Amino acid sequence: MLWAAAAVVALGFLIGVEVVARRYAGASGPITLQTRELILPPKPGPLYGGLALMMVVLTWRQRFIALGSAIAIDVVFVLGRWAAGVEVPEGQAFGNGALWVMLGCAVFAFVRRTGQERLLLLKGVGLGLLLVTGRKTGDAWLAITSQTRPTVLDPYVAMADHALGNPSWLVGRVVEASGSAGSLLLHFVYGELAVAAVVVALYQLRKVSAERRFPRHHLVRTFLLIGLLGPAFYMIFPVVGPVFAYGPGASGTGGVEWAVANLWPHTTPPVTLPHPVPYDGITPRNCMPSLHTAWATAIFIHTRKGPRTLRYAGTFWLVATLIATLGFGYHYGVDLVAGVVFALTTEMALRTFDRGWDRSGMRFVGWGTAVFSALLLSYRYLSMEMAEHRWVAGPLVLLALASVIYGYLRTTRKWASDVVPFPRQTRRPEAEAAAGPDAAPEAAPELV
């Protein structure tokens, strides 16, 4: 029933986003975008990543069949478009096959599987499709933010960022001086965050096929919940980022004609009374909080119990993501602080739910929510005070972040130490009499 309810809620949410995108943004929603990719060239996205997640429930023989079928279907589509003279944008040639195979497995589950085997296969298909559809939902939601929020609050965030020393301006100059090699590496890390998440998730789910069940908690759950809850704050706190609001813009959107001033990254903005400013109807308002930072934090957390190589990779991805978000001018420093707090709170909420609403977990979720709310309210209503008293406001912001990190570590370590042994089993008196006085004592069960 829980999985059925989740499926109904997810479908209702997708329909809602579809309606809102069409009505308020004049854009296609996630359902339309995903349906088109059954035939049309797919946009770059984690289609094969979704297929890889789905295949964790399959045997090795079934995996080879599924992957081979996806590649064969893609080859047919590529040859058909080539024969028809259809021009395909770069990077959009492959992916239809992965989507067809995932949908085919869903049909196969209903037609040829029953009971737990059907449920397991449908869970795998749902996991893969959620990753793919989540990307489409995000694209539709970003279009909604740009159309429904004509003004942005970047001047408030820029003033609050004075408390942290305007790190985006500092790191932006460092990245600019690092040359093309460093910039290309950071662009790769920033753009392929979903690939890193899929790699970590595949490691965590590697035993699903053998054990015929999913682990209680894994990265995909946190990743999806962050992506579900985070964009709501884009509507409450619309921010485009320093490269757009205080620079020339990027990726062909925005531009100096919409900027408050052309300052980034060489000149920090002066301390002046902030106010909402109008911005174009194209650039997404997707800065507060930094979900790239939140997702990278989740990846870091979920690699801590992996092998050394995975732990190093998780650390590298987090550090490189932080540098990229600041160095390319996509985020302010205070965005990143909010993103880390948001990620830790979301992660703990899921873990607390798994433990049956553990009291210590609920306390942390309450504290994390309070800190996150206080940060956003401070950025909006105390930004001028934060800029004028940066030597007080900056340490307070960092102290709030440190309190959340400390609380998360303390709670998870407490849970790790809460190992309660089973009580020692004793024989009933009649069993003792039957065994006789010389019988060996019954061994105590192993501790968990």
XYZ file of C-alpha atoms in Angstrom, residues 50-233:
184
model
C 18.212 5.435 -14.985
C 18.539 2.165 -16.896
C 21.579 1.257 -14.794
C 19.616 1.856 -11.590
C 16.739 -0.255 -12.861
C 19.095 -3.118 -13.689
C 20.122 -3.584 -10.041
C 17.033 -5.802 -9.660
C 17.947 -7.985 -12.666
C 20.224 -10.991 -12.940
C 23.425 -10.658 -14.958
C 21.846 -12.442 -17.905
C 18.851 -10.098 -17.801
C 21.170 -7.091 -17.542
C 23.008 -8.050 -20.700
C 19.701 -8.528 -22.499
C 18.343 -5.166 -21.277
C 21.496 -3.226 -22.133
C 21.860 -4.924 -25.523
C 18.226 -4.190 -26.328
C 18.631 -0.514 -25.383
C 21.713 -0.141 -27.577
C 20.032 -1.950 -30.489
C 16.967 0.304 -30.275
C 19.206 3.378 -30.198
C 21.094 2.172 -33.275
C 17.779 1.747 -35.103
C 16.727 5.281 -34.162
C 20.084 6.754 -35.187
C 20.060 4.992 -38.560
C 16.418 5.945 -39.134
C 17.086 9.627 -38.445
C 20.162 9.541 -40.627
C 18.206 7.969 -43.495
C 15.414 10.531 -43.073
C 17.890 13.412 -42.994
C 16.839 14.512 -39.515
C 19.389 16.859 -37.956
C 20.225 15.762 -34.418
C 21.800 18.248 -31.965
C 25.154 17.243 -30.505
C 24.830 14.914 -27.540
C 21.211 13.946 -28.282
C 21.677 10.873 -30.473
C 21.285 8.176 -27.822
C 18.866 7.520 -24.986
C 15.576 6.473 -26.582
C 16.513 2.814 -26.192
C 17.048 3.114 -22.445
C 13.613 4.669 -22.007
C 11.924 1.996 -24.157
C 13.605 -0.804 -22.176
C 12.535 0.643 -18.814
C 8.935 0.918 -19.985
C 9.156 -2.578 -21.458
C 10.313 -3.971 -18.129
C 7.310 -2.337 -16.444
C 4.986 -4.100 -18.896
C 6.912 -7.364 -18.410
C 6.470 -7.058 -14.629
C 2.686 -6.812 -14.957
C 2.365 -9.533 -17.600
C 4.950 -12.158 -16.590
C 5.693 -11.614 -12.894
C 3.639 -12.025 -9.730
C 3.975 -11.343 -6.021
C 7.281 -10.130 -4.651
C 9.089 -10.583 -7.976
C 6.646 -8.227 -9.676
C 6.960 -5.690 -6.870
C 10.762 -5.813 -6.943
C 10.913 -5.297 -10.703
C 8.427 -2.418 -10.523
C 10.502 -0.823 -7.758
C 13.546 -1.010 -10.015
C 11.654 0.519 -12.951
C 10.285 3.236 -10.697
C 13.759 4.021 -9.395
C 15.130 4.448 -12.908
C 12.189 6.471 -14.180
C 12.240 8.740 -11.121
C 15.813 9.711 -11.875
C 14.950 10.457 -15.512
C 11.632 12.181 -14.855
C 13.140 14.163 -11.990
C 15.429 15.869 -14.489
C 12.457 16.782 -16.698
C 10.501 18.034 -13.696
C 13.423 20.234 -12.714
C 13.636 21.733 -16.205
C 9.917 22.523 -16.172
C 10.107 24.017 -12.683
C 13.019 26.287 -13.626
C 10.960 27.616 -16.533
C 8.135 28.303 -14.076
C 10.435 30.274 -11.744
C 11.713 32.478 -14.572
C 8.188 33.283 -15.769
C 6.396 33.733 -12.465
C 9.077 35.647 -10.547
C 9.823 38.805 -12.570
C 11.972 40.299 -9.785
C 14.895 38.736 -7.952
C 16.395 39.243 -4.490
C 20.075 39.100 -5.420
C 20.924 42.488 -3.803
C 19.773 41.101 -0.433
C 21.884 37.966 -0.790
C 24.883 39.977 -2.015
C 24.690 42.156 1.087
C 24.377 39.117 3.364
C 27.351 37.566 1.554
C 29.557 40.404 2.815
C 29.444 38.597 6.171
C 31.386 35.709 4.606
C 33.782 37.955 2.660
C 32.069 37.609 -0.758
C 33.609 34.185 -1.509
C 32.143 33.998 -5.019
C 34.179 37.016 -6.068
C 37.364 35.591 -4.533
C 36.980 32.076 -5.962
C 35.847 33.517 -9.301
C 39.166 35.316 -9.678
C 41.060 32.157 -8.699
C 39.193 30.040 -11.274
C 39.717 32.723 -13.905
C 43.457 32.647 -13.215
C 43.612 28.828 -13.224
C 43.273 28.624 -17.010
C 41.187 26.418 -19.263
C 42.278 23.062 -17.809
C 41.004 23.821 -14.322
C 37.853 25.382 -15.725
C 37.080 22.330 -17.876
C 37.523 19.983 -14.914
C 35.193 22.055 -12.753
C 32.623 22.270 -15.541
C 32.699 18.473 -15.833
C 32.217 17.987 -12.087
C 29.407 20.544 -11.962
C 27.603 19.181 -15.008
C 27.946 15.460 -14.220
C 26.682 15.480 -10.656
C 23.953 12.985 -11.562
C 26.571 10.575 -12.923
C 28.430 10.662 -9.602
C 25.159 10.009 -7.772
C 24.401 7.013 -10.013
C 27.855 5.527 -9.354
C 27.401 5.790 -5.589
C 23.848 4.463 -5.783
C 24.963 1.465 -7.859
C 27.520 0.614 -5.186
C 24.897 0.832 -2.456
C 22.373 -1.228 -4.451
C 24.832 -3.821 -5.763
C 23.306 -6.638 -3.642
C 19.658 -6.036 -4.528
C 19.593 -8.725 -7.218
C 21.055 -11.368 -4.899
C 19.068 -10.445 -1.784
C 15.841 -9.688 -3.713
C 15.206 -6.560 -1.650
C 16.329 -2.947 -1.473
C 18.376 -1.652 1.461
C 16.495 0.401 4.008
C 18.205 3.648 3.021
C 20.273 4.689 0.019
C 21.416 7.809 -1.820
C 18.630 7.889 -4.416
C 16.037 8.558 -1.715
C 17.929 11.585 -0.398
C 18.735 12.795 -3.897
C 15.088 12.705 -4.959
C 13.741 14.276 -1.763
C 16.206 17.168 -2.059
C 15.092 17.651 -5.651
C 11.436 17.518 -4.611
C 11.564 19.954 -1.673
C 14.381 22.314 -2.648
C 12.843 23.985 -5.727
C 9.894 25.202 -3.632
C 12.256 27.741 -2.054
